[in-house]
Coordinates of C-alpha atoms and ligand atoms in Angstrom, one line a residue:
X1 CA -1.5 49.7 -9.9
X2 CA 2.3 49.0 -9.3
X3 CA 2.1 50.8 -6.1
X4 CA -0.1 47.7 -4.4
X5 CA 3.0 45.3 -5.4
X6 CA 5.8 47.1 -3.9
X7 CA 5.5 46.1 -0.2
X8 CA 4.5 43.0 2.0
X9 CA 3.6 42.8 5.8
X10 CA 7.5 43.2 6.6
X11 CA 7.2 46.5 5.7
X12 CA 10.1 46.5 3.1
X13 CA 9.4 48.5 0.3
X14 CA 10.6 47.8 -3.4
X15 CA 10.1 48.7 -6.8
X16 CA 9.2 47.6 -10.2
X17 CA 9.1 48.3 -13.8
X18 CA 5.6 46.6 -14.7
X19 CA 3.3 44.4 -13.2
X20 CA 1.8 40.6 -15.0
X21 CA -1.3 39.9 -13.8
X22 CA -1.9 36.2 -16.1
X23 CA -5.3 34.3 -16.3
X24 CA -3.6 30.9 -17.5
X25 CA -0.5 28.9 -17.4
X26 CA 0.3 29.4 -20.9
X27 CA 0.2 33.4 -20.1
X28 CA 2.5 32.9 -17.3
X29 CA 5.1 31.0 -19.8
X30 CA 4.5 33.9 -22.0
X31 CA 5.6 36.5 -19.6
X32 CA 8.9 34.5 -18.5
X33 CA 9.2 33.9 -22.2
X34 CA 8.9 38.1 -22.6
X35 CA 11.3 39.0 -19.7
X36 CA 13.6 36.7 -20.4
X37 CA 14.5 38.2 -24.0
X38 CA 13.7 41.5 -22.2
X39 CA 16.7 40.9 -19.4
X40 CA 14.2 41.5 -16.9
X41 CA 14.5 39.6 -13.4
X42 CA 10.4 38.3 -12.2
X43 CA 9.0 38.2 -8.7
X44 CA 6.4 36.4 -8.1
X45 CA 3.4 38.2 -5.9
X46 CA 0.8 36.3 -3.7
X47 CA -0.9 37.9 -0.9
X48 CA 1.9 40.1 0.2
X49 CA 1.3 38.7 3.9
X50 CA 5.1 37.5 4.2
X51 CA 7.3 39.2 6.6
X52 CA 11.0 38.5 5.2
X53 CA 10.2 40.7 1.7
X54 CA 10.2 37.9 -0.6
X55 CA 7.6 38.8 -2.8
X56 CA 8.9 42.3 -3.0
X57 CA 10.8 43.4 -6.5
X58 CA 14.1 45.0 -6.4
X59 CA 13.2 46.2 -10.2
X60 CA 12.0 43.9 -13.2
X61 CA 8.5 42.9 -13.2
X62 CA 6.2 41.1 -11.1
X63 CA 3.9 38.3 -11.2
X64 CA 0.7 38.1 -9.6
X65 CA -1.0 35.1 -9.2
X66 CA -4.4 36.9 -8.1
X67 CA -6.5 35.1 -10.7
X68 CA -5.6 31.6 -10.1
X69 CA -8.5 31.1 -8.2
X70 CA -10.0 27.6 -9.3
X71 CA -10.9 26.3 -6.0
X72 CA -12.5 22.2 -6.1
X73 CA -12.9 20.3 -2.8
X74 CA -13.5 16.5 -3.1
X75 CA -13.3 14.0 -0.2
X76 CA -10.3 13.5 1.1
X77 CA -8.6 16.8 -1.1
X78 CA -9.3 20.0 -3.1
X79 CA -7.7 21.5 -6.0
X80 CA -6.2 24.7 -5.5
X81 CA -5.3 27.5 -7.9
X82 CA -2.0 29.5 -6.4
X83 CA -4.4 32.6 -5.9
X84 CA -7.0 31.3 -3.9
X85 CA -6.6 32.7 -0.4
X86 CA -6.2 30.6 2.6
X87 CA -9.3 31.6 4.3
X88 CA -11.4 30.7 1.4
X89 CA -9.7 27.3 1.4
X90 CA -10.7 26.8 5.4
X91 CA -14.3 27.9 4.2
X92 CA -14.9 25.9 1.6
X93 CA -13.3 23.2 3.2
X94 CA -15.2 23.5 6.3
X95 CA -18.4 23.4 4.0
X96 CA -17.6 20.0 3.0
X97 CA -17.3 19.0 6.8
X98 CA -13.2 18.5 6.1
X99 CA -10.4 20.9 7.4
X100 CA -6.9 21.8 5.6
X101 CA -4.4 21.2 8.7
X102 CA -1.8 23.8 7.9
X103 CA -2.8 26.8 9.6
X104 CA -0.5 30.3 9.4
X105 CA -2.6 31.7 11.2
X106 CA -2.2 34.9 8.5
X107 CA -5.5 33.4 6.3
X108 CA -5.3 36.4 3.9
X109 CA -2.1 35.1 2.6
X110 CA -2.6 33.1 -0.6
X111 CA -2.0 29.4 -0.9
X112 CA 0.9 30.1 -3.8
X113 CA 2.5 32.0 -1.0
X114 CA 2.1 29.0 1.8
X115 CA 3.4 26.7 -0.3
X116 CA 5.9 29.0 -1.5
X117 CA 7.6 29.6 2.4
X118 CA 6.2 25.7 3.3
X119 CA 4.3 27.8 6.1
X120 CA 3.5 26.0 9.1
X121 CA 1.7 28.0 12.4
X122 CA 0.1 27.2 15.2
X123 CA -1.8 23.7 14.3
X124 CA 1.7 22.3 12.9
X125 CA 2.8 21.0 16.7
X126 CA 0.2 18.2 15.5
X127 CA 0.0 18.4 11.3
X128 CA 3.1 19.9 10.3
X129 CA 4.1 22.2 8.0
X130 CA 2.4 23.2 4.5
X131 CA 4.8 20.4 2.8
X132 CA 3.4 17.7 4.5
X133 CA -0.3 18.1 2.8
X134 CA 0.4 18.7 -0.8
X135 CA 0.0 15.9 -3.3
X136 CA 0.4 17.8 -6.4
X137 CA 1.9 20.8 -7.6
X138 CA 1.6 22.6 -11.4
X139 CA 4.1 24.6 -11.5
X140 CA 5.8 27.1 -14.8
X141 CA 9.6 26.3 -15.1
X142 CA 11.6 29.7 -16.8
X143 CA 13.5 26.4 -18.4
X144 CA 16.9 26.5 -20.0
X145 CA 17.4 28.6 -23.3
X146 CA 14.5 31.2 -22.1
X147 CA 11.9 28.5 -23.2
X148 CA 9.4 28.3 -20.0
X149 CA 7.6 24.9 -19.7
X150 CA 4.3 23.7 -17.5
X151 CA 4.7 20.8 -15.7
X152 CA 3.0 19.3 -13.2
X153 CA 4.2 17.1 -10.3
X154 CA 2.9 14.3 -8.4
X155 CA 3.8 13.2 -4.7
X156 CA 6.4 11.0 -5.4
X157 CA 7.8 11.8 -8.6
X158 CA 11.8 11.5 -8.6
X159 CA 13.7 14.7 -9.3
X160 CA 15.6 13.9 -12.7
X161 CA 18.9 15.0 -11.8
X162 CA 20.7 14.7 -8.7
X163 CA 19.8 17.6 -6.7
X164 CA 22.7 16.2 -3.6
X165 CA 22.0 16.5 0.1
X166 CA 22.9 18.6 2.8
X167 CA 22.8 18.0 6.7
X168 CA 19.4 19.2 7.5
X169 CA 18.4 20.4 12.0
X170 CA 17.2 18.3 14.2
X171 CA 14.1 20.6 14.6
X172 CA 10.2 20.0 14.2
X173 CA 10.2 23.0 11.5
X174 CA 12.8 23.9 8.9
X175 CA 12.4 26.4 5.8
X176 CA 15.8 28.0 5.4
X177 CA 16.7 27.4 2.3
X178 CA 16.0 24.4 -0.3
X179 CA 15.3 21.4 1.0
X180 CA 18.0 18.7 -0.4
X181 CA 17.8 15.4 1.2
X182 CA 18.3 11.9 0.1
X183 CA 15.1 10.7 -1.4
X184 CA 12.8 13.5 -1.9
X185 CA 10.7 13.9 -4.9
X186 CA 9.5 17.2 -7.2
X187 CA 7.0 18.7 -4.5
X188 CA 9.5 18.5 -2.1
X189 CA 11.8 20.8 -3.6
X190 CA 9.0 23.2 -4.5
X191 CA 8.0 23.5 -0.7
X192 CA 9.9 26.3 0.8
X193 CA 12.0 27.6 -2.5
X194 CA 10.1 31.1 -2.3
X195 CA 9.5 31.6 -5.5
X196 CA 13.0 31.3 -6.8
X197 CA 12.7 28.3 -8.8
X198 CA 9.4 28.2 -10.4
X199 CA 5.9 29.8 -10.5
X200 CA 3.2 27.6 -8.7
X201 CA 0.1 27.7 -10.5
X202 CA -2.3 25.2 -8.8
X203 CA -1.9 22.8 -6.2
X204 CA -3.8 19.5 -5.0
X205 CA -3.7 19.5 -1.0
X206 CA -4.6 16.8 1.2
X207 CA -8.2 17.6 3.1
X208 CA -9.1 15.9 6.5
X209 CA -12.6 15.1 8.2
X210 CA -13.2 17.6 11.3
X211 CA -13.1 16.3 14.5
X212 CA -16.5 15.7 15.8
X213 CA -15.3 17.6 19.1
X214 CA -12.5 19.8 19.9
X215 CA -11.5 21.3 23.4
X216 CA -9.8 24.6 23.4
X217 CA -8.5 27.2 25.7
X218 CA -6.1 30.0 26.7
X219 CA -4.4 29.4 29.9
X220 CA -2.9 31.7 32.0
X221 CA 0.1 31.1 34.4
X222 CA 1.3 33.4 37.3
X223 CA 5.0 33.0 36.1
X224 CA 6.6 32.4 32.9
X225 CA 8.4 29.4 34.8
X226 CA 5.0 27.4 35.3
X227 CA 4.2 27.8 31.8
X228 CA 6.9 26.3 30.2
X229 CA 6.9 23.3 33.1
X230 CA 3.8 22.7 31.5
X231 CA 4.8 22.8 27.9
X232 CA 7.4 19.8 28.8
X233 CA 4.7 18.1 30.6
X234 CA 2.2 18.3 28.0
X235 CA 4.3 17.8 24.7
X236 CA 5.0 14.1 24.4
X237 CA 1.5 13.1 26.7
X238 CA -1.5 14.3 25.1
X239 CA -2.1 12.6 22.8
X240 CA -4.7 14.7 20.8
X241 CA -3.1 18.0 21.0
X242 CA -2.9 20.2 18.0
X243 CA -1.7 23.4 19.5
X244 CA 0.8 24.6 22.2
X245 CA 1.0 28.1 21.5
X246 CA 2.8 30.6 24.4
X247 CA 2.7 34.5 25.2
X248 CA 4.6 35.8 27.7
X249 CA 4.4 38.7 30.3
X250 CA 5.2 41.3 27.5
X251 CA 3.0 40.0 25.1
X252 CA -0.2 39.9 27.6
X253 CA 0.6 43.5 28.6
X254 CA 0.5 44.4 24.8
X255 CA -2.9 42.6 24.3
X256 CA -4.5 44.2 28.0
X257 CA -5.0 47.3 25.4
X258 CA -7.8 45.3 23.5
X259 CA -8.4 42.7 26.1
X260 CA -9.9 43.5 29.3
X261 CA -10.6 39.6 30.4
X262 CA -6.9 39.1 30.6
X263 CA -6.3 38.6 34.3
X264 CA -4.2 41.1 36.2
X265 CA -1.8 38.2 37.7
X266 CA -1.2 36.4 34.7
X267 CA 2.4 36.2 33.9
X268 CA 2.0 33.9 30.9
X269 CA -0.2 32.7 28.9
X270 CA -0.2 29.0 27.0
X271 CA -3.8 28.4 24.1
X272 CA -4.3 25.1 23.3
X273 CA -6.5 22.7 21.6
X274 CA -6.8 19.1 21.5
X275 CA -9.1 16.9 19.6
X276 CA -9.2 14.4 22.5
X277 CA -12.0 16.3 24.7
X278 CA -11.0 14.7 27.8
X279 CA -12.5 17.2 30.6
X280 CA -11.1 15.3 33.5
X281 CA -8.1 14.5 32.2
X282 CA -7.3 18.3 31.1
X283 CA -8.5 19.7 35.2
X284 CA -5.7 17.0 36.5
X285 CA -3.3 18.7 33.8
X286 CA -4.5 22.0 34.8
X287 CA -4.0 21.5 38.7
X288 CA -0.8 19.4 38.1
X289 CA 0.9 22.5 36.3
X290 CA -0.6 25.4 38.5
X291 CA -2.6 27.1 35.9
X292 CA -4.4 30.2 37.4
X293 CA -7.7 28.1 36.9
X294 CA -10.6 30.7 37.5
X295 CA -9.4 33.1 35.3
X296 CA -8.1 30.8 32.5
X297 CA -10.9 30.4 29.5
X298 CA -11.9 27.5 28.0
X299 CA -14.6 26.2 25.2
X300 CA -15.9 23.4 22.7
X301 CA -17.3 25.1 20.3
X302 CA -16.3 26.4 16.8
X303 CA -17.1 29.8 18.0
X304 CA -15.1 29.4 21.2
X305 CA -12.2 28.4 19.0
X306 CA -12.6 31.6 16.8
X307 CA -12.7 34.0 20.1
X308 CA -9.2 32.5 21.1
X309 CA -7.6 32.6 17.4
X310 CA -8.8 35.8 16.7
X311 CA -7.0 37.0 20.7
X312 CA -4.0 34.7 19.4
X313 CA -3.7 36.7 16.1
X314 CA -4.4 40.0 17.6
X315 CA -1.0 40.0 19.3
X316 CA 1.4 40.5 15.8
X317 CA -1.3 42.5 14.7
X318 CA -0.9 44.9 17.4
X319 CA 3.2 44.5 17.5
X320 CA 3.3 45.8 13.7
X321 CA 1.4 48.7 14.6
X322 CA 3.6 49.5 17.3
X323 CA 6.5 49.2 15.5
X324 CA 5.4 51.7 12.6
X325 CA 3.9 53.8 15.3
X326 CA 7.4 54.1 17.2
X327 CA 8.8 54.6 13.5
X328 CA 11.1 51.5 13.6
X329 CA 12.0 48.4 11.0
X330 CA 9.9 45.7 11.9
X331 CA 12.2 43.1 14.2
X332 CA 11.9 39.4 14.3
X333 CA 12.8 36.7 14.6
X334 CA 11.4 32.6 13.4
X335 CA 14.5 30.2 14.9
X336 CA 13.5 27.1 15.9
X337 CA 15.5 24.4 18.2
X338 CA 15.5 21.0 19.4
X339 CA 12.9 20.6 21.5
X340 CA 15.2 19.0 24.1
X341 CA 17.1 22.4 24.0
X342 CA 13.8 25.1 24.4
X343 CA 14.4 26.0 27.8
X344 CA 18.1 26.9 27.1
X345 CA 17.2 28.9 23.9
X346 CA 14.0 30.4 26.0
X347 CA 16.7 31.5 29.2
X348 CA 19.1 32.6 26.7
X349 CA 16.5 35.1 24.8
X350 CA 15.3 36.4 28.0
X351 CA 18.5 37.1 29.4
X352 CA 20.1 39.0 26.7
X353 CA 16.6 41.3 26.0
X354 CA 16.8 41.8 29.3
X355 CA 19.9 43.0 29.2
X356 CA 19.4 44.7 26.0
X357 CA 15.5 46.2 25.9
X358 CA 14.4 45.6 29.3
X359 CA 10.2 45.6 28.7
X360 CA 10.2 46.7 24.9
X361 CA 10.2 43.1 23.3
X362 CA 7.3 39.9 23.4
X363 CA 8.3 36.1 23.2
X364 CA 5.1 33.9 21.7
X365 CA 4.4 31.8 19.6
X366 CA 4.5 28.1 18.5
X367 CA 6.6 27.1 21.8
X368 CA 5.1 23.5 21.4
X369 CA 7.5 23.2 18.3
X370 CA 10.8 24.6 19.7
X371 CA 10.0 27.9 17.9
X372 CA 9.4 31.3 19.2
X373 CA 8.8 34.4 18.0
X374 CA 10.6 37.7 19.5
X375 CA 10.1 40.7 18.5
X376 CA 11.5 44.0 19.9
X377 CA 9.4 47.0 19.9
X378 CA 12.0 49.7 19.7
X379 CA 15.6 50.5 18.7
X380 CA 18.0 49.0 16.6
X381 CA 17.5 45.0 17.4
X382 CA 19.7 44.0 14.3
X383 CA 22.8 42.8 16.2
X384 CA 21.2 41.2 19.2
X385 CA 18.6 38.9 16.8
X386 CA 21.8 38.0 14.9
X387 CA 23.4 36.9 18.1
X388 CA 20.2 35.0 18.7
X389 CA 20.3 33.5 15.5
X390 CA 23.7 32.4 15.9
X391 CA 22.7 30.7 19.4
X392 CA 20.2 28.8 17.5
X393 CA 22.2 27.3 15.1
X394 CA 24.8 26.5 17.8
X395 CA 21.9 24.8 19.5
X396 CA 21.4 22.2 16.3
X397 CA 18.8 25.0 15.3
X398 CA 17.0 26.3 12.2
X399 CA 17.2 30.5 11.1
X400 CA 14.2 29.8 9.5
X401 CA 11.2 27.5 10.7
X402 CA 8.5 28.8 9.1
X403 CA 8.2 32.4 7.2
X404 CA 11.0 31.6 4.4
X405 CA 14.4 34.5 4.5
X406 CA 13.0 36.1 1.4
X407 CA 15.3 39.4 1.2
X408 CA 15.2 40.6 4.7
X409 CA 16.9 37.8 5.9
X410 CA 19.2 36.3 3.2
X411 CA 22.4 36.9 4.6
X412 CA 21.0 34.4 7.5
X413 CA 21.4 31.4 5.4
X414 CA 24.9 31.6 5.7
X415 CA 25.0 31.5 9.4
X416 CA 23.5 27.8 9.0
X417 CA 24.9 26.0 6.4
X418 CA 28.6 25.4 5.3
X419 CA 29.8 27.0 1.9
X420 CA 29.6 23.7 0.2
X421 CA 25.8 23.1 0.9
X422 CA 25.2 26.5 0.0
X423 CA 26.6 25.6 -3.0
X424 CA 24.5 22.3 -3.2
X425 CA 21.3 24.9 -3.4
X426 CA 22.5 27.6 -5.7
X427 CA 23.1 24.5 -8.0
X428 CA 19.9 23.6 -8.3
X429 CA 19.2 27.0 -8.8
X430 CA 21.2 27.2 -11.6
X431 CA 19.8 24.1 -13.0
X432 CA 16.2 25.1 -12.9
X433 CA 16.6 28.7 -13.3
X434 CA 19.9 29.5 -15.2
X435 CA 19.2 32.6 -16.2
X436 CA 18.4 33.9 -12.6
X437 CA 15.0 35.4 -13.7
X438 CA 12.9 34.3 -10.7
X439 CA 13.1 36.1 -7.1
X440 CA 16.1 38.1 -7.9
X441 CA 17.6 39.0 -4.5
X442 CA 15.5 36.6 -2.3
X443 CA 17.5 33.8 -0.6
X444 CA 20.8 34.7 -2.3
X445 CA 21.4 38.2 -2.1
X446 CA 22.4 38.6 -5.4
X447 CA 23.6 42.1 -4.6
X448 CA 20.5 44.0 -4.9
X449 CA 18.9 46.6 -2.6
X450 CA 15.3 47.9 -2.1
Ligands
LIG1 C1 0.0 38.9 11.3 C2 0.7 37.8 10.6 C3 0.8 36.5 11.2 C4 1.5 35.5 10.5 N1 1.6 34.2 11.1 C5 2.2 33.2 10.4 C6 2.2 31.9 11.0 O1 1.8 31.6 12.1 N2 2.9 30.9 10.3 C7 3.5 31.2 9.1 O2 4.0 30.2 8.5 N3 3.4 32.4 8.5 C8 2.8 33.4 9.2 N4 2.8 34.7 8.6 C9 3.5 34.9 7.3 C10 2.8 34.8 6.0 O3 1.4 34.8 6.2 C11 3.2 33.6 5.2 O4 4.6 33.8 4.9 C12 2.5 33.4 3.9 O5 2.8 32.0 3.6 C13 2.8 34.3 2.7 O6 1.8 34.1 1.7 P1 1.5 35.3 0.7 O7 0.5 34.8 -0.3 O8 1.1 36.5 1.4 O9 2.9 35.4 0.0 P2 3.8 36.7 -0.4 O10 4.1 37.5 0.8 O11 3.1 37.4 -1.5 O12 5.1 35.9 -0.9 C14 5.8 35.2 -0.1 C15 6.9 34.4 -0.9 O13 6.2 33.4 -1.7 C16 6.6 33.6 -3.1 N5 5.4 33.2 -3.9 C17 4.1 33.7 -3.7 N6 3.3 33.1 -4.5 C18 4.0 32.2 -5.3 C19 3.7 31.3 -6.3 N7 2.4 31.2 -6.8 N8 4.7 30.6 -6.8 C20 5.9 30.7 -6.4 N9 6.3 31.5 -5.4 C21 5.3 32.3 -4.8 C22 6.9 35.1 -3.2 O14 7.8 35.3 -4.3 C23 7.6 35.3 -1.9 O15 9.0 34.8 -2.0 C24 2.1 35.7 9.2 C25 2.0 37.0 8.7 C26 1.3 38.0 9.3 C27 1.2 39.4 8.7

């Protein structure tokens, strides 16, 4: 049983001395009551669809939250246990004629888990991240003394000690680190801390009504150039768009193995959707930006909108295999920047893997937010996505926008904040968790190794 809680999707692989699988809170408080007379550190294991190892153990025991599956939509919200997968939460919500705007576009991973990394994805150029939607949180505390306590937090509700502030980037998404800004209540803090300061056990999340229409489409472009004339274009005047996603040459060449449609000319691709269905309007945007018009698909329908997410979420899909397949680490990276400074940070990343892995790499992803994804298909990518991290923080960037540092990526946190704010999180660590029991090794380091 272990075994199936030693690895998530960024193919790190850990181990553990026993595995918690609680049905209620009180059970939870129990087992951080038990490991912390035992000495034993506690990760805490949703779906294990991350991709920086944070649910992973480096030894002590983990915590799954796979039976916190209390699942209640009302108008306007729904009641969420920590296990309940996302998908499940999109159904449900969906039944009730409402939508739940965050949207990693992972929906196996678990909603303890979103909340957990403040996950954001491809709906966020409109909604947001995770953060944004929740209005309540339960959450287990390990507590001072090795006495665990259940609270539970509303939207609003002051922190009740001074948790400090640090200078936070100028970017649309941010989850590197805590969150410690002037003002900011319990949920807040909560958002993003991946699972090192307290176990989430249910959440209430904010529910919207469905659009009555919504226009969507994948566009292709016969450069990479024309594509990203348009995302300037588009981002500030269109009013009811909700996704500016991008692919680029690499990435269609990757997805040409599964997808025949894709047109042979097509040097980039941009999938949107916009809940103002404004036909006209979009064949003006369409001609304006030279979008290869013919051979570009578009749709109104729900089932339209599934053909495009499932080709938009086929592309990691396929990357991870390739990467196993060629035998290497999987290499990413999640910087975001300024919007006013994409196009640098775009030139920059194409230059240097051009210089570096001519070919073996793929830019896409959430371009309408600043933040791409790159990903190298072979060899040893460690220095170079360093150098690209360090570019984005020199660009009044984030190293983190939306999938959390977890272990893979600790040592990043460094590279974007100044030892004293550094110090500004690790004391509300200490304050919340002074024994260090939760997420050893995730976000600090703490010297361990898989
Ligand atoms: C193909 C693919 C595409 C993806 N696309 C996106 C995307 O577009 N946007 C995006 O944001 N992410 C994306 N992800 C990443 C992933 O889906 C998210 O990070 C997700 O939020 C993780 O949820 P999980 O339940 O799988 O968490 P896990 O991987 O199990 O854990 C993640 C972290 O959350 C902590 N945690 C889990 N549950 C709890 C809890 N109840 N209380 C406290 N801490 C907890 C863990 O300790 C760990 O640190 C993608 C992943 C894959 C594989």
């Amino acid at each position: 049983m272990t075994e199936n809680y030693l690895e998530d999707a960024s193919g790190l692989r850990g181990h553990a001395d026993r595995v918690i699988v609680p049905a209620d809170e009180s059970a939870v408080a129990e087992a951080l009551r038990e490991a912390a007379a035992a000495g034993a550190s506690v990760t805490i294991a949703g779906a294990g669809t991350g991709v920086t190892g944070g649910g992973v153990p480096f030894g002590g025991w983990v915590l799954s939250l796979e039976k916190f599956n209390r699942l209640e939509v009302r108008s306007g919200y729904a009641i969420v246990g920590a296990g309940v997968l996302l998908r499940d939460l999109h159904a449900a919500a969906q039944r009730s004629g409402q939508f739940y705007p965050p949207d990693p576009t992972e929906t196996a991973a678990s909603i303890g888990g979103t909340i957990a990394t403040n996950a954001s994805g491809s709906r966020s150029f409109k909604y947001g991240a995770t953060r944004r939607w929740i209005e309540s949180l339960r959450v287990v505390l390990a507590g001072p003394d090795g006495h665990p306590a259940v609270r539970e937090f509303q939207r609003g509700d002051a922190i009740d000690f001074n948790p400090g502030a640090i200078p936070l980037p100028k970017v649309r998404k941010n989850t590197a680190g805590y969150l410690l800004r002037p003002g900011m209540d319990w949920p807040d803090l909560f958002c993003g801390s991946e699972g090192t300061l307290g176990v989430i056990a249910e959440a209430r999340v904010r529910l919207l009504p469905i659009p009555p229409a919504i226009l969507s489409g994948v566009l292709f472009f016969p450069t990479g150039d024309a594509a990203l004339g348009a995302v300037e274009a588009w981002r500030g005047s269109v009013p009811g768009l909700r996704m500016l996603e991008y692919m680029d040459v690499n990435s269609l060449r990757l997805l040409r193995e599964r997808f025949s449609a894709i047109p042979a000319e097509a040097a980039a691709a941009l999938l949107i959707e916009d809940e103002e269905t404004d036909v006209d309007a979009w064949l003006d945007r369409i001609a304006a930006a030279g979008v290869l018009e013919e051979a570009s698909w578009f749709g109104m329908s729900a089932g339209d909108r599934e053909r495009f997410r499932h080709f938009r979420h086929a592309l990691p899909e396929i990357v991870n295999d390739t990467v196993r397949r060629n035998g290497y680490k999987k290499m990413h990276t999640d910087y975001a920047v300024p919007v006013k400074r994409n196009g640098e940070m775009l030139a920059y990343y194409r230059r240097r893997l051009e210089e570096e892995f001519p070919g073996r790499y793929v830019i896409f992803g959430h371009i309408g937010d600043a933040h791409v994804h790159i990903n190298v298909l072979s060899g040893d990518a460690g220095p170079l996505l360093e150098e690209f991290a360090r570019q984005a923080v020199a660009l009044g960037g984030t190293v983190s926008a939306e999938h959390g540092l977890g272990k893979r990526k600790a040592a990043l946190l460094a590279l974007q904040y100044a030892p004293e704010h550094l110090e500004a999180m690790r004391a509300v660590k200490r304050r919340l968790d002074p024994h260090n029991l939760l997420g050893r090794g995730t976000l600090w380091g703490d010297g361990l190794s898989a």
